[in-house]
Amino acid sequence: SQKIVGDEAEVALLDCVRDETLSALEHADSPESFEAAREALLSPFPEGATRSSVREAWNKWRATDDDSALARGLHISRVWDGAGFDLVGLAHDDGEFRPVRYEAKALSGGPVSNVHLSANQISVYRRVCLQPDPEEAWRYRGDWRLVGVLPDESAINLNGHLDELPALLDELDVQGFTHDGIVLRINRRSDDRSSAFQG
């Protein structure tokens, strides 16, 4: 049942990610800019099934203008469950396209929710947001967002709840502890609803 709830959160967020990506793609006004956008969307993935799936979805969307074809390609976890994020999209800033990775988590309707992050999800968050590796800069450029999806399908950017996490994990590492994941206890105020696509 937990997987079903998680899958529903991903599907609920997918429409928003598709719309945000299409909005970014409005800045593509030449074959060269469409190629830059495509390369940005593909950049988080090594060669393999996931990269091929995203590429095929892009090509079908370009050939047919079918937004649902593009959306299928953006739903990464349906092809690769170990990517460290569920969905990928595009943002456009300062004249450049960049990939945005979304990890979707279902939240309860109440003020407190428990959110599980796997070690892999934390690793991708750190590589993208905190400690870029110069040797793999092309793969980890862009952004990673932890997004909470409420029962009414509204979304909340939870990255602010991760601010203290790196220091806490570093302290555990120094003491010789390892983990295969953590559970964050998210305390939300009633006015905490904000766009998952800001910041």
Tab-separated table of C-alpha atoms in Angstrom:
chain	number	residue	atom	x	y	z
A	1	SER	CA	0.000	0.000	0.000
A	2	GLN	CA	2.933	2.328	0.680
A	3	LYS	CA	4.190	1.821	-2.894
A	4	ILE	CA	0.725	2.575	-4.286
A	5	VAL	CA	0.577	5.854	-2.343
A	6	GLY	CA	4.090	6.737	-3.540
A	7	ASP	CA	3.191	5.931	-7.152
A	8	GLU	CA	0.115	8.143	-6.890
A	9	ALA	CA	2.285	11.020	-5.627
A	10	GLU	CA	4.578	10.640	-8.643
A	11	VAL	CA	1.662	10.613	-11.080
A	12	ALA	CA	0.133	13.684	-9.389
A	13	LEU	CA	3.429	15.572	-9.693
A	14	LEU	CA	4.069	14.472	-13.279
A	15	ASP	CA	1.581	16.912	-14.809
A	16	CYS	CA	3.268	19.811	-12.987
A	17	VAL	CA	6.741	18.709	-14.116
A	18	ARG	CA	5.532	18.340	-17.707
A	19	ASP	CA	3.974	21.821	-17.641
A	20	GLU	CA	7.108	23.367	-16.108
A	21	THR	CA	9.243	21.649	-18.752
A	22	LEU	CA	7.018	22.856	-21.579
A	23	SER	CA	7.182	26.366	-20.129
A	24	ALA	CA	11.000	26.182	-20.160
A	25	LEU	CA	10.914	24.893	-23.733
A	26	GLU	CA	9.112	28.047	-24.858
A	27	HIS	CA	12.632	29.569	-24.793
A	28	ALA	CA	13.786	27.111	-27.464
A	29	ASP	CA	13.499	29.109	-30.673
A	30	SER	CA	16.021	27.437	-32.970
A	31	PRO	CA	17.263	23.927	-33.803
A	32	GLU	CA	20.382	24.660	-31.739
A	33	SER	CA	18.392	25.650	-28.658
A	34	PHE	CA	16.187	22.549	-28.958
A	35	GLU	CA	19.352	20.458	-29.121
A	36	ALA	CA	20.705	22.206	-25.995
A	37	ALA	CA	17.427	21.493	-24.198
A	38	ARG	CA	17.519	17.834	-25.224
A	39	GLU	CA	21.109	17.448	-24.058
A	40	ALA	CA	20.248	19.058	-20.708
A	41	LEU	CA	17.341	16.652	-20.250
A	42	LEU	CA	19.541	13.649	-21.081
A	43	SER	CA	22.558	14.781	-19.047
A	44	PRO	CA	21.634	13.074	-15.718
A	45	PHE	CA	21.685	9.638	-17.359
A	46	PRO	CA	24.492	7.365	-18.499
A	47	GLU	CA	23.986	5.345	-21.649
A	48	GLY	CA	21.344	2.675	-21.092
A	49	ALA	CA	17.623	2.034	-20.918
A	50	THR	CA	16.696	5.229	-19.067
A	51	ARG	CA	18.600	7.552	-21.378
A	52	SER	CA	17.089	5.724	-24.368
A	53	SER	CA	13.589	6.041	-22.893
A	54	VAL	CA	13.977	9.798	-22.377
A	55	ARG	CA	15.459	10.220	-25.872
A	56	GLU	CA	12.624	8.231	-27.497
A	57	ALA	CA	9.983	10.238	-25.608
A	58	TRP	CA	11.648	13.486	-26.710
A	59	ASN	CA	11.795	12.355	-30.336
A	60	LYS	CA	8.150	11.275	-30.312
A	61	TRP	CA	7.097	14.579	-28.763
A	62	ARG	CA	9.068	16.546	-31.371
A	63	ALA	CA	7.547	14.486	-34.191
A	64	THR	CA	3.941	14.526	-32.963
A	65	ASP	CA	3.699	17.471	-30.536
A	66	ASP	CA	2.072	14.986	-28.120
A	67	ASP	CA	2.717	16.314	-24.602
A	68	SER	CA	1.767	12.961	-23.062
A	69	ALA	CA	4.639	11.305	-24.952
A	70	LEU	CA	7.069	13.773	-23.385
A	71	ALA	CA	5.520	13.198	-19.935
A	72	ARG	CA	6.111	9.443	-20.187
A	73	GLY	CA	9.802	10.120	-20.741
A	74	LEU	CA	9.974	12.467	-17.747
A	75	HIS	CA	8.698	9.725	-15.404
A	76	ILE	CA	12.099	8.184	-14.688
A	77	SER	CA	11.162	5.757	-11.894
A	78	ARG	CA	8.942	3.742	-14.247
A	79	VAL	CA	12.157	2.738	-16.082
A	80	TRP	CA	14.913	3.103	-13.446
A	81	ASP	CA	13.925	2.892	-9.792
A	82	GLY	CA	17.489	3.491	-8.576
A	83	ALA	CA	18.122	6.887	-10.163
A	84	GLY	CA	17.858	8.782	-6.869
A	85	PHE	CA	14.851	10.740	-8.135
A	86	ASP	CA	11.453	9.937	-9.670
A	87	LEU	CA	10.936	12.562	-12.356
A	88	VAL	CA	13.108	14.826	-14.491
A	89	GLY	CA	12.208	18.125	-16.070
A	90	LEU	CA	13.774	21.269	-17.450
A	91	ALA	CA	14.234	24.794	-16.190
A	92	HIS	CA	15.537	27.770	-18.170
A	93	ASP	CA	17.715	30.343	-16.401
A	94	ASP	CA	20.168	32.931	-17.659
A	95	GLY	CA	19.769	31.747	-21.234
A	96	GLU	CA	20.550	28.097	-20.430
A	97	PHE	CA	18.524	24.927	-20.006
A	98	ARG	CA	19.229	22.808	-16.953
A	99	PRO	CA	17.793	19.522	-15.718
A	100	VAL	CA	15.681	19.402	-12.575
A	101	ARG	CA	15.322	16.093	-10.725
A	102	TYR	CA	12.235	15.583	-8.553
A	103	GLU	CA	11.913	13.070	-5.730
A	104	ALA	CA	8.183	12.801	-4.953
A	105	LYS	CA	6.991	11.849	-1.466
A	106	ALA	CA	3.384	11.410	-0.393
A	107	LEU	CA	2.520	13.471	2.689
A	108	SER	CA	-0.335	12.911	5.088
A	109	GLY	CA	-2.986	15.571	5.337
A	110	GLY	CA	-1.944	16.409	8.904
A	111	PRO	CA	0.801	18.736	10.136
A	112	VAL	CA	3.365	15.937	10.630
A	113	SER	CA	4.583	13.469	8.001
A	114	ASN	CA	7.382	10.922	7.939
A	115	VAL	CA	9.434	10.937	4.743
A	116	HIS	CA	11.903	8.157	3.943
A	117	LEU	CA	15.014	9.027	1.937
A	118	SER	CA	17.234	6.210	0.732
A	119	ALA	CA	21.011	6.450	0.888
A	120	ASN	CA	21.019	6.769	-2.909
A	121	GLN	CA	18.531	9.653	-2.890
A	122	ILE	CA	20.654	11.446	-0.292
A	123	SER	CA	23.780	10.804	-2.351
A	124	VAL	CA	22.243	12.326	-5.491
A	125	TYR	CA	20.960	15.318	-3.483
A	126	ARG	CA	24.463	15.921	-2.110
A	127	ARG	CA	26.167	15.565	-5.502
A	128	VAL	CA	23.728	17.898	-7.230
A	129	CYS	CA	23.055	20.499	-4.531
A	130	LEU	CA	26.064	20.468	-2.208
A	131	GLN	CA	29.218	18.697	-3.376
A	132	PRO	CA	29.537	18.618	-7.147
A	133	ASP	CA	32.236	16.275	-8.407
A	134	PRO	CA	34.298	18.107	-11.063
A	135	GLU	CA	34.869	14.840	-12.942
A	136	GLU	CA	31.112	14.251	-13.263
A	137	ALA	CA	29.930	17.859	-13.403
A	138	TRP	CA	28.054	17.208	-16.680
A	139	ARG	CA	25.961	14.498	-15.021
A	140	TYR	CA	25.139	16.299	-11.783
A	141	ARG	CA	24.480	19.805	-13.037
A	142	GLY	CA	21.055	21.316	-12.522
A	143	ASP	CA	18.891	20.789	-9.469
A	144	TRP	CA	17.370	18.095	-7.207
A	145	ARG	CA	14.133	18.782	-5.348
A	146	LEU	CA	12.390	16.859	-2.626
A	147	VAL	CA	8.694	17.439	-3.248
A	148	GLY	CA	5.911	16.544	-0.852
A	149	VAL	CA	2.546	15.764	-2.458
A	150	LEU	CA	-0.509	16.249	-0.254
A	151	PRO	CA	-3.745	14.236	-0.581
A	152	ASP	CA	-5.316	17.118	-2.549
A	153	GLU	CA	-2.393	16.761	-5.027
A	154	SER	CA	-0.869	20.148	-4.160
A	155	ALA	CA	2.925	20.076	-3.956
A	156	ILE	CA	5.433	21.500	-1.496
A	157	ASN	CA	9.168	21.981	-2.057
A	158	LEU	CA	10.742	20.287	0.987
A	159	ASN	CA	14.389	21.101	0.258
A	160	GLY	CA	14.391	23.634	3.094
A	161	HIS	CA	13.832	20.742	5.512
A	162	LEU	CA	17.172	19.258	4.420
A	163	ASP	CA	19.343	22.192	5.515
A	164	GLU	CA	20.653	20.505	8.682
A	165	LEU	CA	20.898	17.022	7.170
A	166	PRO	CA	24.440	17.141	5.697
A	167	ALA	CA	26.046	18.201	8.994
A	168	LEU	CA	24.156	15.494	10.902
A	169	LEU	CA	25.165	12.801	8.410
A	170	ASP	CA	28.775	13.999	8.406
A	171	GLU	CA	28.819	13.684	12.192
A	172	LEU	CA	27.574	10.089	11.941
A	173	ASP	CA	30.182	9.314	9.286
A	174	VAL	CA	32.961	10.605	11.546
A	175	GLN	CA	31.702	8.296	14.304
A	176	GLY	CA	31.767	5.305	11.934
A	177	PHE	CA	28.008	4.888	11.427
A	178	THR	CA	26.567	4.006	8.053
A	179	HIS	CA	22.947	3.963	6.934
A	180	ASP	CA	20.810	2.650	4.122
A	181	GLY	CA	18.351	5.508	4.495
A	182	ILE	CA	16.811	7.919	6.947
A	183	VAL	CA	13.328	9.017	7.973
A	184	LEU	CA	12.681	12.754	8.119
A	185	ARG	CA	9.895	13.923	10.377
A	186	ILE	CA	8.409	16.879	8.537
A	187	ASN	CA	6.510	19.381	10.675
A	188	ARG	CA	4.489	21.716	8.484
A	189	ARG	CA	2.671	24.872	9.397
A	190	SER	CA	-0.780	25.387	7.920
A	191	ASP	CA	0.628	28.172	5.703
A	192	ASP	CA	3.521	26.022	4.436
A	193	ARG	CA	2.024	25.353	1.011
A	194	SER	CA	4.259	26.803	-1.641
A	195	SER	CA	5.163	25.932	-5.172
A	196	ALA	CA	7.419	22.924	-5.674
A	197	PHE	CA	8.976	24.826	-8.548
A	198	GLN	CA	10.405	27.739	-6.543
A	199	GLY	CA	13.861	27.945	-5.071
